[in-house]
């Protein structure tokens, strides 16, 4: 539970002494390590003095708040002030200053006070909260007698209990695995861990300190910089993968979330996939994949042989859809769910074939429809690129084979109401297959392209690169892309933009133009209204997200 104290004072110099005294008293009450008191109070005093100077220079002597908070042994000091006070010298977001060990002679005078604070505190950053601004100072506890120790060394991190940590096949019990995949089933986030990262993260049990992890790492793998430990901690913290006290949801929140987005997982999913794999294992090879391809290709035969009959039956098909809708549409929908289940199971079986684990599989409600899901994130551990691509390819191959079977069934049902079922299924699965083989959206072909190019997070990085080209203000974080990556980003980003125009904007504009000519039926008007509501809702959501992000920026000083 957080222990918080708020103090609202004026920005005149005389109030700084009151803030210092209150801070010392607070540190005594919450029994923060005494060896760190002078560091903390000195940093806060430096911040208050600079705030006083900035407020006076700007002619805006407004009150500010000093907030002291301790939660899970971490001390957080927040100086909350009005936006009229120009306290933050860094205008660009995500601006990083040199480390606290940097030569102070090379630092600009305007930012020197921040570096003096950073030498006393562990983390220092500015935060925007509407019309208010915050300067946040954080101090982590140290082992007794080691007040100068690097800030992460005394922490005892713990992973969330629902995370999945998958190791390469055969290395589950290895003392030092060659790597691992950390998967968050709630957000879908996946982190690929190196050998060193996996060694460190598997010790996040809430009982082992970073200092102990550091010593173990030095003995097993060699020395590691404390800054590397801090990087891992901050990455997992930013991804929401670290456990915190009081993190468990209340029962009513869980029920509410389940009602909005129901999700049913198969118990012991990995055991189920293992049992299926045991029975179909002889088919999981190049000959099995070739057989699936040929089954799908064979669907051309009944189409060619019965083309005239299909054309002749087309006018009656529309009437049958209306007259037999009471049972044909539900049956077609049920069969579609079965085929989607086979599609996802195929991903899991091939993942299991190459030694991966399938921790989660089931069905959920998404975008007004039930969909199946299968967690094959363990495939990221496969060393061979071809194995990862085959895991992604397995599902579309099963869908392709099902299309061939549907074509044969449709040819045998001409003149029967069952033709409606097979026609609806054929249209749905053909569209699904086209989407699955479209690498410009995040479906199976996208992940195959990502494995083939060897570029992780391809879509987001491509959009960021294209945005950087057309907007000088855009910033792409991380290392600069290579020449090959820049070419891939440019091609992928431009093609994605063109796809959005061809497959979304152009049909929508054409449809709305027809409506403007007053030639639309009542049904078309209803569909147009629904489309407009969806588009406006989506645009409103994106606008709110941008506004919220702009109003709650964090300028972190590391």
mmCIF file of N, CA and C in Angstrom, residues 6-51:
data_model
loop_
_atom_site.group_PDB
_atom_site.id
_atom_site.type_symbol
_atom_site.label_atom_id
_atom_site.label_comp_id
_atom_site.label_asym_id
_atom_site.label_seq_id
_atom_site.Cartn_x
_atom_site.Cartn_y
_atom_site.Cartn_z
ATOM 1 N N UNK A 6 1.140 14.928 0.769
ATOM 2 C CA UNK A 6 1.090 16.042 -0.177
ATOM 3 C C UNK A 6 1.278 17.351 0.580
ATOM 4 N N UNK A 7 2.079 18.220 -0.012
ATOM 5 C CA UNK A 7 2.358 19.512 0.593
ATOM 6 C C UNK A 7 2.235 20.582 -0.483
ATOM 7 N N UNK A 8 1.318 21.548 -0.298
ATOM 8 C CA UNK A 8 1.115 22.610 -1.274
ATOM 9 C C UNK A 8 1.675 23.909 -0.700
ATOM 10 N N UNK A 9 2.660 24.487 -1.379
ATOM 11 C CA UNK A 9 3.332 25.684 -0.881
ATOM 12 C C UNK A 9 3.512 26.680 -2.018
ATOM 13 N N UNK A 10 3.910 27.881 -1.662
ATOM 14 C CA UNK A 10 4.191 28.902 -2.663
ATOM 15 C C UNK A 10 5.558 28.682 -3.297
ATOM 16 N N UNK A 11 5.784 29.329 -4.417
ATOM 17 C CA UNK A 11 7.051 29.162 -5.133
ATOM 18 C C UNK A 11 8.113 30.161 -4.699
ATOM 19 N N UNK A 12 7.860 30.894 -3.608
ATOM 20 C CA UNK A 12 8.869 31.826 -3.086
ATOM 21 C C UNK A 12 9.973 31.035 -2.384
ATOM 22 N N UNK A 13 11.192 31.587 -2.318
ATOM 23 C CA UNK A 13 12.352 30.848 -1.777
ATOM 24 C C UNK A 13 12.162 30.369 -0.345
ATOM 25 N N UNK A 14 11.438 31.126 0.500
ATOM 26 C CA UNK A 14 11.347 30.750 1.912
ATOM 27 C C UNK A 14 10.620 29.422 2.132
ATOM 28 N N UNK A 15 9.811 29.001 1.183
ATOM 29 C CA UNK A 15 9.063 27.756 1.364
ATOM 30 C C UNK A 15 9.910 26.517 1.110
ATOM 31 N N UNK A 16 11.077 26.665 0.510
ATOM 32 C CA UNK A 16 11.940 25.515 0.232
ATOM 33 C C UNK A 16 12.354 24.818 1.514
ATOM 34 N N UNK A 17 12.645 25.623 2.589
ATOM 35 C CA UNK A 17 13.071 25.025 3.861
ATOM 36 C C UNK A 17 11.964 24.165 4.461
ATOM 37 N N UNK A 18 10.697 24.589 4.294
ATOM 38 C CA UNK A 18 9.584 23.799 4.806
ATOM 39 C C UNK A 18 9.480 22.469 4.071
ATOM 40 N N UNK A 19 9.664 22.491 2.741
ATOM 41 C CA UNK A 19 9.610 21.266 1.962
ATOM 42 C C UNK A 19 10.730 20.314 2.376
ATOM 43 N N UNK A 20 11.943 20.853 2.608
ATOM 44 C CA UNK A 20 13.061 20.022 3.039
ATOM 45 C C UNK A 20 12.771 19.368 4.385
ATOM 46 N N UNK A 21 12.250 20.152 5.332
ATOM 47 C CA UNK A 21 11.953 19.628 6.665
ATOM 48 C C UNK A 21 10.864 18.560 6.598
ATOM 49 N N UNK A 22 9.839 18.809 5.790
ATOM 50 C CA UNK A 22 8.765 17.828 5.651
ATOM 51 C C UNK A 22 9.291 16.532 5.031
ATOM 52 N N UNK A 23 10.204 16.656 4.095
ATOM 53 C CA UNK A 23 10.776 15.482 3.447
ATOM 54 C C UNK A 23 11.569 14.641 4.451
ATOM 55 N N UNK A 24 12.391 15.309 5.270
ATOM 56 C CA UNK A 24 13.168 14.574 6.281
ATOM 57 C C UNK A 24 12.246 13.864 7.270
ATOM 58 N N UNK A 25 11.198 14.549 7.693
ATOM 59 C CA UNK A 25 10.259 13.954 8.642
ATOM 60 C C UNK A 25 9.553 12.748 8.007
ATOM 61 N N UNK A 26 9.180 12.879 6.742
ATOM 62 C CA UNK A 26 8.509 11.793 6.040
ATOM 63 C C UNK A 26 9.426 10.576 5.923
ATOM 64 N N UNK A 27 10.707 10.810 5.577
ATOM 65 C CA UNK A 27 11.661 9.707 5.453
ATOM 66 C C UNK A 27 11.839 8.971 6.775
ATOM 67 N N UNK A 28 11.793 9.707 7.876
ATOM 68 C CA UNK A 28 11.886 9.071 9.203
ATOM 69 C C UNK A 28 10.659 8.230 9.498
ATOM 70 N N UNK A 29 9.482 8.765 9.162
ATOM 71 C CA UNK A 29 8.228 8.068 9.471
ATOM 72 C C UNK A 29 8.110 6.759 8.682
ATOM 73 N N UNK A 30 8.484 6.787 7.411
ATOM 74 C CA UNK A 30 8.354 5.575 6.583
ATOM 75 C C UNK A 30 9.586 4.681 6.683
ATOM 76 N N UNK A 31 10.512 5.043 7.588
ATOM 77 C CA UNK A 31 11.748 4.275 7.832
ATOM 78 C C UNK A 31 12.525 3.983 6.559
ATOM 79 N N UNK A 32 12.688 5.032 5.727
ATOM 80 C CA UNK A 32 13.543 4.897 4.551
ATOM 81 C C UNK A 32 14.987 4.877 5.039
ATOM 82 N N UNK A 33 15.882 4.076 4.413
ATOM 83 C CA UNK A 33 17.261 3.953 4.897
ATOM 84 C C UNK A 33 17.908 5.312 5.186
ATOM 85 N N UNK A 34 18.412 5.471 6.412
ATOM 86 C CA UNK A 34 18.939 6.767 6.857
ATOM 87 C C UNK A 34 20.140 7.212 6.030
ATOM 88 N N UNK A 35 20.902 6.253 5.535
ATOM 89 C CA UNK A 35 22.092 6.606 4.757
ATOM 90 C C UNK A 35 21.733 7.338 3.464
ATOM 91 N N UNK A 36 20.469 7.233 3.017
ATOM 92 C CA UNK A 36 20.051 7.864 1.765
ATOM 93 C C UNK A 36 19.321 9.185 1.983
ATOM 94 N N UNK A 37 19.097 9.578 3.247
ATOM 95 C CA UNK A 37 18.309 10.776 3.527
ATOM 96 C C UNK A 37 18.916 12.029 2.901
ATOM 97 N N UNK A 38 20.228 12.225 3.119
ATOM 98 C CA UNK A 38 20.856 13.451 2.617
ATOM 99 C C UNK A 38 20.804 13.522 1.089
ATOM 100 N N UNK A 39 20.972 12.376 0.433
ATOM 101 C CA UNK A 39 20.891 12.351 -1.033
ATOM 102 C C UNK A 39 19.514 12.805 -1.504
ATOM 103 N N UNK A 40 18.480 12.243 -0.883
ATOM 104 C CA UNK A 40 17.116 12.532 -1.307
ATOM 105 C C UNK A 40 16.759 13.984 -1.045
ATOM 106 N N UNK A 41 17.037 14.457 0.163
ATOM 107 C CA UNK A 41 16.684 15.835 0.522
ATOM 108 C C UNK A 41 17.484 16.822 -0.325
ATOM 109 N N UNK A 42 18.756 16.510 -0.588
ATOM 110 C CA UNK A 42 19.567 17.386 -1.423
ATOM 111 C C UNK A 42 19.024 17.502 -2.837
ATOM 112 N N UNK A 43 18.578 16.366 -3.405
ATOM 113 C CA UNK A 43 18.007 16.377 -4.749
ATOM 114 C C UNK A 43 16.718 17.182 -4.781
ATOM 115 N N UNK A 44 15.854 16.993 -3.777
ATOM 116 C CA UNK A 44 14.592 17.732 -3.723
ATOM 117 C C UNK A 44 14.841 19.223 -3.545
ATOM 118 N N UNK A 45 15.805 19.568 -2.714
ATOM 119 C CA UNK A 45 16.140 20.980 -2.504
ATOM 120 C C UNK A 45 16.619 21.629 -3.798
ATOM 121 N N UNK A 46 17.443 20.905 -4.557
ATOM 122 C CA UNK A 46 17.939 21.415 -5.842
ATOM 123 C C UNK A 46 16.776 21.661 -6.799
ATOM 124 N N UNK A 47 15.809 20.738 -6.815
ATOM 125 C CA UNK A 47 14.656 20.879 -7.702
ATOM 126 C C UNK A 47 13.796 22.074 -7.299
ATOM 127 N N UNK A 48 13.566 22.254 -5.993
ATOM 128 C CA UNK A 48 12.736 23.363 -5.522
ATOM 129 C C UNK A 48 13.407 24.711 -5.793
ATOM 130 N N UNK A 49 14.704 24.780 -5.610
ATOM 131 C CA UNK A 49 15.432 26.032 -5.864
ATOM 132 C C UNK A 49 15.360 26.398 -7.345
ATOM 133 N N UNK A 50 15.494 25.404 -8.224
ATOM 134 C CA UNK A 50 15.418 25.682 -9.659
ATOM 135 C C UNK A 50 13.991 26.079 -10.044
ATOM 136 N N UNK A 51 12.999 25.466 -9.408
ATOM 137 C CA UNK A 51 11.610 25.827 -9.672
ATOM 138 C C UNK A 51 11.355 27.273 -9.253
#
